[in-house]
XYZ file of C-alpha atoms in Angstrom:
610
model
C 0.000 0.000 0.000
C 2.693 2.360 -0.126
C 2.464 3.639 -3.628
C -1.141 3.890 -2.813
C -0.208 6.211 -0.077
C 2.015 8.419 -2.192
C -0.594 8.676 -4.954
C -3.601 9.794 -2.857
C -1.458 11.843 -0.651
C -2.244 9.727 2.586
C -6.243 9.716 1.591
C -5.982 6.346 1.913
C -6.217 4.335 5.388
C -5.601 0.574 5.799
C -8.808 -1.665 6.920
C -8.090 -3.350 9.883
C -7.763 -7.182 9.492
C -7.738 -6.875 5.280
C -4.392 -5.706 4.079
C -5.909 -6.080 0.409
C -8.211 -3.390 1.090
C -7.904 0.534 1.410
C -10.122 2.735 3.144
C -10.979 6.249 1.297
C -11.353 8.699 3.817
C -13.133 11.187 1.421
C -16.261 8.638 0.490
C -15.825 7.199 3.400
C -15.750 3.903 1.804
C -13.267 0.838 1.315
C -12.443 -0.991 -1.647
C -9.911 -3.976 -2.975
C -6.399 -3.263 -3.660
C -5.476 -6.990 -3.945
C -5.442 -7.776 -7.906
C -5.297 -4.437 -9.512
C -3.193 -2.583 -7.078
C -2.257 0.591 -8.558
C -5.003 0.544 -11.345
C -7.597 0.066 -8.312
C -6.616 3.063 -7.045
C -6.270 4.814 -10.200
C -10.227 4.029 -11.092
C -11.423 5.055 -7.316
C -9.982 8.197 -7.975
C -11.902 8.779 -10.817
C -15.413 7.855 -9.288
C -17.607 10.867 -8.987
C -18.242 10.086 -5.247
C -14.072 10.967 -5.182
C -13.872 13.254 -7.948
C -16.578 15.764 -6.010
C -14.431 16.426 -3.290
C -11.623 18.263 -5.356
C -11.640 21.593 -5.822
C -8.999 22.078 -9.136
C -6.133 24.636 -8.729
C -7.929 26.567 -11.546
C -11.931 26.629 -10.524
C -13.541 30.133 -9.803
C -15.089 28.694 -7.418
C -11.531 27.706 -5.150
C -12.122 31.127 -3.033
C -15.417 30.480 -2.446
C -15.147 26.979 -0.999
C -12.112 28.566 1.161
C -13.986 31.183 1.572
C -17.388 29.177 3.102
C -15.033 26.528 4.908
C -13.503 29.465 6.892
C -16.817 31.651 7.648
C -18.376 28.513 9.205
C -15.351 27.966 11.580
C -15.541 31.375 12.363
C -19.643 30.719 13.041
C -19.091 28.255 15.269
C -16.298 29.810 17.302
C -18.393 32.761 17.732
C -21.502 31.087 18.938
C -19.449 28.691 21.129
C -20.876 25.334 19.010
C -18.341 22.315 19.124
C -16.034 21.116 16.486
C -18.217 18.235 16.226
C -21.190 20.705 15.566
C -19.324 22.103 12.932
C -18.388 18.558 11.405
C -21.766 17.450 11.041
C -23.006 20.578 9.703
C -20.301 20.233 6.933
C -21.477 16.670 5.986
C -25.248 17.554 6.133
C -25.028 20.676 3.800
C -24.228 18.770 0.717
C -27.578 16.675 1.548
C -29.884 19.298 2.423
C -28.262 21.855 -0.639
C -27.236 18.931 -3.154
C -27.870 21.927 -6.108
C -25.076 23.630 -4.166
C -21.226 22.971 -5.931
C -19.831 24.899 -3.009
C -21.751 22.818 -0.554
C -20.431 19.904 -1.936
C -16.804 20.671 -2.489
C -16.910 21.680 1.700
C -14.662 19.931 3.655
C -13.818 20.648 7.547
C -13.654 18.388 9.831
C -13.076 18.684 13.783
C -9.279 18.548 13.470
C -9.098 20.614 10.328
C -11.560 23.292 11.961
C -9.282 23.225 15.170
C -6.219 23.571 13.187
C -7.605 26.428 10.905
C -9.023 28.263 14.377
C -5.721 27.545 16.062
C -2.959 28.435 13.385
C -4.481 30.759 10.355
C -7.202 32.640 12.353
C -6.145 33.302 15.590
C -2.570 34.486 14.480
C -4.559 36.287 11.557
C -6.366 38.286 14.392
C -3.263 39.697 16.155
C -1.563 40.066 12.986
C -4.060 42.525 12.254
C -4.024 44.096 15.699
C -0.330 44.334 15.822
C 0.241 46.164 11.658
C -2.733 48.608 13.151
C -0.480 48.956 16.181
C 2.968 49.207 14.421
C 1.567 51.566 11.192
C 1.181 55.509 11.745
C -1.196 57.383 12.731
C -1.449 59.433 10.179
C -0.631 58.970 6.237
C 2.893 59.755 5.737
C 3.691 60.384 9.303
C 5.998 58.480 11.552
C 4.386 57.947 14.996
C 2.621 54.976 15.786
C -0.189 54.505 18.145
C 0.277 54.154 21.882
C -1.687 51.354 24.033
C -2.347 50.589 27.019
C -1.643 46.943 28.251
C -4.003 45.279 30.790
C -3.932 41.470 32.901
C -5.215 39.855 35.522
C -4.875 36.341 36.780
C -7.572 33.512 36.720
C -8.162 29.490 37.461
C -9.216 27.151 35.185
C -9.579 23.842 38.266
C -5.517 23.954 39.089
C -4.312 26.221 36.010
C -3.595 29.747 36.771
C -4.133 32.041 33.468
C -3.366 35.247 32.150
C -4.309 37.472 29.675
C -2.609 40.471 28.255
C -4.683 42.748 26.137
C -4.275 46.145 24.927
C -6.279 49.205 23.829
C -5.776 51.547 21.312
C -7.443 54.610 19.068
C -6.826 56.080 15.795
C -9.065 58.407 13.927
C -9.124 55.751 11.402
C -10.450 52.387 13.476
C -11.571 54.400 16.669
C -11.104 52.888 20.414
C -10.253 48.733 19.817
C -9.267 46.888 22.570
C -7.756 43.517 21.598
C -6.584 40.092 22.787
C -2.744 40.155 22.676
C -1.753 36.636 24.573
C -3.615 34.455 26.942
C -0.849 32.574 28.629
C -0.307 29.744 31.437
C 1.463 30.952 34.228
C 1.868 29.228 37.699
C 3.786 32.167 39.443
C 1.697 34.967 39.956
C 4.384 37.361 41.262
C 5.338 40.958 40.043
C 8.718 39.848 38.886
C 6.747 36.544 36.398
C 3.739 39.071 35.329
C 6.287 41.804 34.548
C 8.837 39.989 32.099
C 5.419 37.927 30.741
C 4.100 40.998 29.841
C 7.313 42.935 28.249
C 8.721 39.334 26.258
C 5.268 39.059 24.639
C 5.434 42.564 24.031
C 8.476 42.418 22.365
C 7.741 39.065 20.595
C 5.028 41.220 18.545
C 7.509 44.114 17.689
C 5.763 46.453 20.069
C 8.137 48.897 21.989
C 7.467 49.572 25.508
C 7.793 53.487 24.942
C 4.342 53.421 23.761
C 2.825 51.998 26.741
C 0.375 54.658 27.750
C -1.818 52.963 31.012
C -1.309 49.464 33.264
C -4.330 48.710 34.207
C -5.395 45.451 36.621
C -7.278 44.950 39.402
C -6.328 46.628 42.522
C -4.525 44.044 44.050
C -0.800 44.846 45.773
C 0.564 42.996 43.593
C -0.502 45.116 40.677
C -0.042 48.440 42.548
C 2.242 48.539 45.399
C 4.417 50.797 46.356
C 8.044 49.083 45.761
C 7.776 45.985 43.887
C 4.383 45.854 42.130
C 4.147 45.057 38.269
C 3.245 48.628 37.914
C 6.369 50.242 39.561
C 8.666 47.780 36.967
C 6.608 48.756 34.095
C 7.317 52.756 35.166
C 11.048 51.665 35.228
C 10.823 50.460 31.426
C 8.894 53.849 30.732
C 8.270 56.827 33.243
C 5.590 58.006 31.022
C 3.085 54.818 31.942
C -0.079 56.163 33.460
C -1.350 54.189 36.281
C -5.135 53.127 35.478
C -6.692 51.690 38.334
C -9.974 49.661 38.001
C -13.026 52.498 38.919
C -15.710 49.339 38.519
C -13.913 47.475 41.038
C -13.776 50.598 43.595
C -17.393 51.581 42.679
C -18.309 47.608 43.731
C -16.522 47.595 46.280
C -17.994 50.694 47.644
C -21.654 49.409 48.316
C -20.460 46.252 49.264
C -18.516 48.178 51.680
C -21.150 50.094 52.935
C -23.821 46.882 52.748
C -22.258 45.209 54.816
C -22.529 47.509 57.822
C -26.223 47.355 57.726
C -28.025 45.590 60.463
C -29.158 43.010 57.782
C -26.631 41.172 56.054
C -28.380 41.718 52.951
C -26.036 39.242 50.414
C -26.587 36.607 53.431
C -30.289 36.801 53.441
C -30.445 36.946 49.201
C -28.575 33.830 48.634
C -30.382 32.000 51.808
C -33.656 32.270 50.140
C -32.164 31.509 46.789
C -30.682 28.410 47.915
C -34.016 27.118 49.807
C -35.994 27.364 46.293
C -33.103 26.414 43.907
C -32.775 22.735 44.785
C -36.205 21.990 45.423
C -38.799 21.779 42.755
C -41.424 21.242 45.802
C -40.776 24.401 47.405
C -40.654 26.359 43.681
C -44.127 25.061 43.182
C -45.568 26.503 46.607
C -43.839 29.450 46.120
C -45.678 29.553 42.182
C -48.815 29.053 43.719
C -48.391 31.842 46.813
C -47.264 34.344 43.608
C -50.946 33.394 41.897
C -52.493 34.118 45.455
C -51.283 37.639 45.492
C -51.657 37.995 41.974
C -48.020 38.702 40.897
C -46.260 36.912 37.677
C -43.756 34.394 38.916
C -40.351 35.424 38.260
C -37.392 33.031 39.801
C -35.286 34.389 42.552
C -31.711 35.457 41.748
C -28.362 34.923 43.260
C -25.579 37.092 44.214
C -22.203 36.338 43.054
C -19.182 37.781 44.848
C -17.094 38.225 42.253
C -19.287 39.842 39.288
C -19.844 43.593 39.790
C -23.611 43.465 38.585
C -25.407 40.634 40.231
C -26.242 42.278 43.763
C -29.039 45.131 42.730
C -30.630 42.345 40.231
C -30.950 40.466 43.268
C -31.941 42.646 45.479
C -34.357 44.268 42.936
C -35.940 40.546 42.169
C -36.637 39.906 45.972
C -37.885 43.180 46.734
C -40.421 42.631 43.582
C -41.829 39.160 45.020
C -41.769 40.078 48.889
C -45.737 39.655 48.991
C -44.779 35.966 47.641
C -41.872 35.032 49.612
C -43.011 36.869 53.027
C -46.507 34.191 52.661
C -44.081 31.522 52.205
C -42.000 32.052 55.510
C -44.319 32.357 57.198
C -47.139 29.583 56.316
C -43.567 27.326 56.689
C -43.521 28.229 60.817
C -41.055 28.294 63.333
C -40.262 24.905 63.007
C -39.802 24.138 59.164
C -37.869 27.682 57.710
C -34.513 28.421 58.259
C -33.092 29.837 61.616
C -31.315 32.716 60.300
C -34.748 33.746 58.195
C -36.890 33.146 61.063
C -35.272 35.416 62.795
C -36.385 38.292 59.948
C -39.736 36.901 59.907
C -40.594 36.172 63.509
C -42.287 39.108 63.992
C -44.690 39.004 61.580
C -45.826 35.160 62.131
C -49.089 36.235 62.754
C -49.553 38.189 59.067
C -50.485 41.114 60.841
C -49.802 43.253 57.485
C -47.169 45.599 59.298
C -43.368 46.163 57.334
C -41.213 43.698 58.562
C -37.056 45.744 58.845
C -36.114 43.017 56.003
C -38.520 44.670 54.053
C -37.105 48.353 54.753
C -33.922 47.414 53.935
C -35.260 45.907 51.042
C -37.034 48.575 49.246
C -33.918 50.968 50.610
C -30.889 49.284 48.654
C -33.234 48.696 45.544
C -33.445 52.168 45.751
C -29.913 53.266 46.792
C -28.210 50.161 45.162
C -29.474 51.928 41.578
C -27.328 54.461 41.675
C -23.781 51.955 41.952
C -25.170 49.826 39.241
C -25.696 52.501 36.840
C -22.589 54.504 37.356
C -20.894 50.731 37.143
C -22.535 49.919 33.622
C -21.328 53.384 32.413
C -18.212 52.615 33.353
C -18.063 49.520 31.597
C -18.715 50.791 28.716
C -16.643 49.979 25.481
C -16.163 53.907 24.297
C -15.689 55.183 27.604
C -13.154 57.227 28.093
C -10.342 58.832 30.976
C -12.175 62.509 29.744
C -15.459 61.421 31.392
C -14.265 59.779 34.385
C -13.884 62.745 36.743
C -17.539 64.072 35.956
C -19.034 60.185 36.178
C -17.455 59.552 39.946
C -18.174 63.578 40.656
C -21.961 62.701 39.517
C -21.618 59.678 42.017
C -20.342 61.649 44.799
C -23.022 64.674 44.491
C -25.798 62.358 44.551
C -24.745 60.240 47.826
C -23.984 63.687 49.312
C -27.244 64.936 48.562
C -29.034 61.953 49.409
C -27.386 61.727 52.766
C -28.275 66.083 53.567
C -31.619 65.476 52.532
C -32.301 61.761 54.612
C -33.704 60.250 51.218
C -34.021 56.871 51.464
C -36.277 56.344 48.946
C -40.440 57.448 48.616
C -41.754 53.629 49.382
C -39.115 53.466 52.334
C -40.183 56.675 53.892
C -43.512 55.121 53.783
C -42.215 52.289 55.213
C -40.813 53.765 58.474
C -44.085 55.788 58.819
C -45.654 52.846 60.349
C -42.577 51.964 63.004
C -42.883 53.333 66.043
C -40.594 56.216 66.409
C -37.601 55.415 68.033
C -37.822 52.220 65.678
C -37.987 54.391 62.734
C -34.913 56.776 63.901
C -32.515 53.759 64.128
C -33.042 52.410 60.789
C -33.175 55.936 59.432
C -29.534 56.259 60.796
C -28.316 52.667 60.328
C -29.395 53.865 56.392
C -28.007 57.409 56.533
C -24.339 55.247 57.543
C -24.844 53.174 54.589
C -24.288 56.771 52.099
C -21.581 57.859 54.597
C -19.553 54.471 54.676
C -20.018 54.646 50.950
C -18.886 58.170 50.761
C -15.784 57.695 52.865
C -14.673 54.381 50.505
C -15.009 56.613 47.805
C -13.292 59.350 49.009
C -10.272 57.446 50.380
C -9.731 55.399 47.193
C -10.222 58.457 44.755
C -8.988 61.684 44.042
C -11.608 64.065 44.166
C -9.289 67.009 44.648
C -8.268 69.585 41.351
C -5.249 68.272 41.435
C -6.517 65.105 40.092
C -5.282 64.714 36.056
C -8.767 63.366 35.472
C -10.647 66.466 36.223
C -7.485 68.701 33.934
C -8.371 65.991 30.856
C -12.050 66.362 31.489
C -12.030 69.869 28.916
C -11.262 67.432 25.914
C -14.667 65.220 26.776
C -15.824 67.874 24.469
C -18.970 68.529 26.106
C -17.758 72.124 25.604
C -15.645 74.019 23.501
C -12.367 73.714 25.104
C -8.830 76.353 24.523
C -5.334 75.826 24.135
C -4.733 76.776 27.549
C -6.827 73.695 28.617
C -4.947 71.505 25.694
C -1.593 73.010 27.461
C -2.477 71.941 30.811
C -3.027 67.924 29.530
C -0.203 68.181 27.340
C 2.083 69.036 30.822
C 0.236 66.599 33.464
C 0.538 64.103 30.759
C 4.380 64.366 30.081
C 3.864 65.438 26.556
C 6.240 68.052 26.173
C 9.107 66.381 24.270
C 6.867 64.050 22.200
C 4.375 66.888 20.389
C 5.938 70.339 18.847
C 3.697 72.790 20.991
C 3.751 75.561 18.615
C 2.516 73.390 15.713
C 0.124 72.253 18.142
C -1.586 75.902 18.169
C -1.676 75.588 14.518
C -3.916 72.727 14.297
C -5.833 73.575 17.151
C -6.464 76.814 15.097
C -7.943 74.753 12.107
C -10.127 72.645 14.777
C -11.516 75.382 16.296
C -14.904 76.728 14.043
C -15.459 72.535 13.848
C -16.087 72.625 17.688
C -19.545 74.045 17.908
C -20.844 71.596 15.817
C -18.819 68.561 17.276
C -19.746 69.046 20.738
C -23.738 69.219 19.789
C -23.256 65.760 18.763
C -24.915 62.807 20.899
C -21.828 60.050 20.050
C -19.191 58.739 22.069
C -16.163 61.026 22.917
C -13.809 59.229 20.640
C -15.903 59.349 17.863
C -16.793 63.189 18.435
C -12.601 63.704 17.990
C -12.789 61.305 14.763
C -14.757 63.902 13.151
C -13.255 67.080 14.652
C -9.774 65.578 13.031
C -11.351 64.284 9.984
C -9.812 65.708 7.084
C -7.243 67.449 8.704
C -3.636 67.441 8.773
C -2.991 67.311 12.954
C -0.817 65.119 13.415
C 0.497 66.603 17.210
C -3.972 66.688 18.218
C -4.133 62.802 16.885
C -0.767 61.843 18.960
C -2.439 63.441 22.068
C -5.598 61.751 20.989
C -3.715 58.391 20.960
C -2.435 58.713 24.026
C -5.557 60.313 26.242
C -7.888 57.699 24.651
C -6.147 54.428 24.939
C -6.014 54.833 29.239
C -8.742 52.563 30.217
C -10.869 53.534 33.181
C -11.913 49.943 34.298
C -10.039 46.327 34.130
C -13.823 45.390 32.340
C -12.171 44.075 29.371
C -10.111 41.387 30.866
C -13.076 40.241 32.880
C -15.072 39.725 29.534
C -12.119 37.440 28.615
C -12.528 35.497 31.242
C -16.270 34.877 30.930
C -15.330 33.624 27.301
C -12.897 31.412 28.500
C -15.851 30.071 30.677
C -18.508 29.493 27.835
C -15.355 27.663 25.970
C -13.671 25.681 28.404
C -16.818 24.025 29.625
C -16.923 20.354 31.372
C -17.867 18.672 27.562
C -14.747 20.355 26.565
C -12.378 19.674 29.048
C -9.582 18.179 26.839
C -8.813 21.726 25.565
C -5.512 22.649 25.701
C -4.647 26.198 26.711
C -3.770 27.416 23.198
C -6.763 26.241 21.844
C -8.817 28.232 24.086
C -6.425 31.088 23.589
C -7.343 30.856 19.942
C -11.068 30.984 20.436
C -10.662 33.814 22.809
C -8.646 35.841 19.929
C -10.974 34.605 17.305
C -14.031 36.198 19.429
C -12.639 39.072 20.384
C -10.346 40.428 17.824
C -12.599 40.138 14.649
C -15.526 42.735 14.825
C -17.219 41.457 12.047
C -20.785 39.419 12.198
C -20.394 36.217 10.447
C -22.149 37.444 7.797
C -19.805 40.336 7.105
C -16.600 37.667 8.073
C -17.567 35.720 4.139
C -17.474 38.955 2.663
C -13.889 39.914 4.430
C -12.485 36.758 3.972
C -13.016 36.588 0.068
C -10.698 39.580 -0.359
C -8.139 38.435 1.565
C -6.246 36.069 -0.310
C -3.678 35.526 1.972
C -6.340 34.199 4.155
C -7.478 31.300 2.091
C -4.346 30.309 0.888
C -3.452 29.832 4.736
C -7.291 28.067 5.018
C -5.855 25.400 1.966
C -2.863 24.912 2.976
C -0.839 22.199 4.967
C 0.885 24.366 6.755
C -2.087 24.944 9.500
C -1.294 21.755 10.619
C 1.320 21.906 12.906
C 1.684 18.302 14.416
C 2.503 17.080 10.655
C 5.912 16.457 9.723
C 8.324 18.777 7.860
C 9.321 17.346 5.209
């Protein structure tokens, strides 16, 4: 069989137990090789049922096949469907379109989907992020965008992982953040995250002089004082900006302040969750209490510790079905519900009708807990920018202020503690006044609210109003900017911007894309390097967290033989393209370069060089 090998360029398999017989791993069928040997071969290859799965050097319709062979990888890796998903959809479209010739010439199986994911698209994505990285700004300029670099540290069961992703702008592609790396890395010490994050660096052709921002979570290691990752980047380049995570202070802020309540609040959310979410007994009574009081079931919610967003859903949720749950607790009696919820609900066994403090506290953090989750989802925000971050923690600050001067805990709360008696009432009223001065301090301690903060000088280029040179002056200095822009040319082009800003600023789009069109058509290239720089400091770690919860819908326990860079490839894949899949067939017929990589051997790295 070894000249049958050579000819069909390993198509062939042998058939266990009949060494006069070859298996054809395109028709998936065997036939004799005994008698006729090489003329066997020679009149399989000719059959039709072979003959359809060749695509000839020379047919027009080679890109397309490529071309539909690629965009369905790229389908499935966005929508998180399995390689075996994608192999069976490959054999069923020739059945279900037999008029299609492209549909028939399609062939990707799991390994040749894996391989095309892992070595032509993933690379393909950073390629792209890196040239956009590494080109200048400008047409005929020399300077090249700076970035900001991010990581964080996760588990996978006993493998620690890091990311490393960076953020950009140009007036041309506007704010991208990207997928650099996503590496394995058991040390998670400054010294391991440091040279991790300048090799890879390096490896790409990136220098570390245009490292604008670090930005992690706020962990010591991250940010300390001597030997953090942050304090060995700044010895690489003075000029890095240090870019804490806002989300994670805002979070931590309420949480900070919830938890000096007189109700543990999380406590009491995830009790009750837990007593309904492994019992389809107890779900049913609870249905049929939320029919009694004529309410539309909805199913509890849990908090998780470590997502930012989950506490005011679940709050909200439970303060929404109290009349439900409250019945439930208390048909159940002293004897059947849960100590720590009896306690809450003792008072009330009787269904006299009167608040219970659970209740207070209830309709008082789905009030006040509002305010955190909306400043949080503003800050998590893909276009958001360093020039709005002053005004959006300001905004924070004012309102918990006012809130706390004017004892406003809410409208249904205040009706609430109407029917306490009074020295009842004046406890909770202060125990909830200390929740927006806890808040207030954490706040306060953890951020700069003073004018010498940089974030309040940059604020003038959110371009919310027309802003002068003396304001672009001021950035340029607290930035470091002086020796990288030519200040008097700077005056120039801020001369030519200048009747554009009236109209700019009336515009209701993102700040980045408001400068896009102030610099549109102009020749500024000092305004765009300042742009470059201001707009590529991320205000929150958000974007590393998102690569973690794709990690999690791809490394799931039916794909737990995964390897690293497989997932790493998906993650790349996901992130780094921007197109639909729709819009990916149309992207990937012009790119030539592309498909050739899709046809060719080379994706397949485990195959021997010959």
């Amino acid at each position: 069989l070894s000249i049958v090998y050579y000819l069909f360029k390993k198509k062939l398999r042998r058939v266990d137990g009949e060494t006069e017989r070859a298996f054809c791993t395109l028709c998936k069928s065997s036939f004799s090789v005994g008698h006729g040997g090489i003329y066997n071969v020679k009149r399989h290859e000719t059959c039709k049922s072979v003959q359809s799965f060749f695509v000839k050097t020379n047919d027009p319709q080679l890109d397309k096949v490529s071309a539909a062979e690629v965009t369905s990888i790229y389908h499935a890796v966005q929508h998180t469907h399995s390689y075996r998903s994608t192999d069976c959809s490959n054999k069923l479209a020739p059945v279900i379109f037999p008029d299609s010739e492209i549909a028939k010439k399609m062939s990707c199986g799991r390994t040749k989907a894996a391989s095309i994911v892992a070595n032509v698209l993933a690379p393909v994505s950073v390629e792209k992020c890196v040239q956009e990285l590494t080109s200048s700004l400008l047409v005929g300029g020399t300077h090249t965008p700076f970035f900001s670099v991010a990581s964080d540290a996760s588990n996978h069961g006993s493998t620690k992982l890091f990311p490393l992703a960076v953020r950009y702008w140009t007036p041309e592609f506007g704010l991208m953040n990207r997928v650099l790396d996503f590496y394995e890395d058991s040390a998670e010490t400054s010294e391991s995250i440091h040279h991790q994050i300048t090799s890879k660096l390096k490896e790409n052709g990136l220098r570390l002089e245009m490292i604008s921002a670090y930005t992690a979570d706020n962990a010591s290691v991250n940010y300390g004082k001597y030997k953090s990752v942050y304090q060995k980047l700044k010895a690489d380049n003075a000029g890095i900006i240090k870019a804490n995570c806002m989300a994670h202070i805002v979070r931590n802020g309420a949480k900070y302040a919830a938890d000096r309540l007189d109700i543990d609040i999380e406590c009491t959310i995830n009790k009750i969750y837990r007593h309904f979410s492994s019992s389809a007994k107890r779900t049913e009574e609870l249905k049929s209490l939320f029919e009694f009081v004529d309410q539309d079931y909805h199913a509890l919610l849990r908090h998780v510790p470590t997502r930012w967003l989950s506490i005011w859903p679940a709050v909200s949720r439970l303060h929404a079905s109290w009349p439900a749950v409250k019945a439930y607790f208390l048909s159940l009696g002293e004897e059947h519900c849960p100590k720590v919820l009896w306690k809450l609900f003792e008072k009330d066994q009787h269904s006299d009708g009167h608040p219970l403090e659970l209740q207070v506290y209830l309709s008082f953090l789905h009030n006040a807990l509002k305010i955190f989750h909306d400043i949080i989802l503003l800050l998590e925000g893909d276009n958001v920018t360093v020039c709005e971050l002053y005004d959006i923690l300001s905004t924070l600050q004012r309102k918990l202020q006012q809130r706390q001067a004017d004892s406003f805990f809410g409208v249904e709360t205040s009706a609430l503690l109407q029917q306490f008696r009074h020295c009842k009432a004046t406890a909770i009223k202060q125990d909830l006044s200390n929740f927006y001065s806890t808040s207030l301090s954490y706040l306060e301690k953890r951020y700069d609210f003073s004018d010498s903060n940089f974030h309040k000088h940059v604020a003038m280029l959110g371009l919310k109003s027309e802003f002068t040179f003396s304001n672009l002056c001021d950035v340029v200095e607290i930035l470091q900017m002086m020796d990288k822009l030519n200040m008097d040319e700077l005056y120039e082009e801020y001369f030519v911007t200048l009747p554009r800003q009236q109209e700019v600023v009336k515009r209701a789009v993102p700040v980045v894309e408001k400068w896009s069109a102030l610099l549109q058509g102009t020749n500024t290239p000092n305004l765009t390097v300042l742009g470059s720089f201001l707009f590529s400091i991320p205000v929150t770690n958000a974007h590393v967290e998102r690569v973690f919860s794709l990690m999690t819908a791809a490394w799931t326990d039916q794909r737990n033989r995964c390897s690293v860079d497989l997932i790493k490839s998906e993650i790349q894949v996901k992130n780094n393209f921007g197109y639909s899949c729709v819009d990916f067939y149309s992207y990937s017929l012009q790119e030539e370069t592309l498909l050739e990589a899709v046809r060719s051997d080379k994706k397949y790295k485990f195959k021997k060089k010959n």
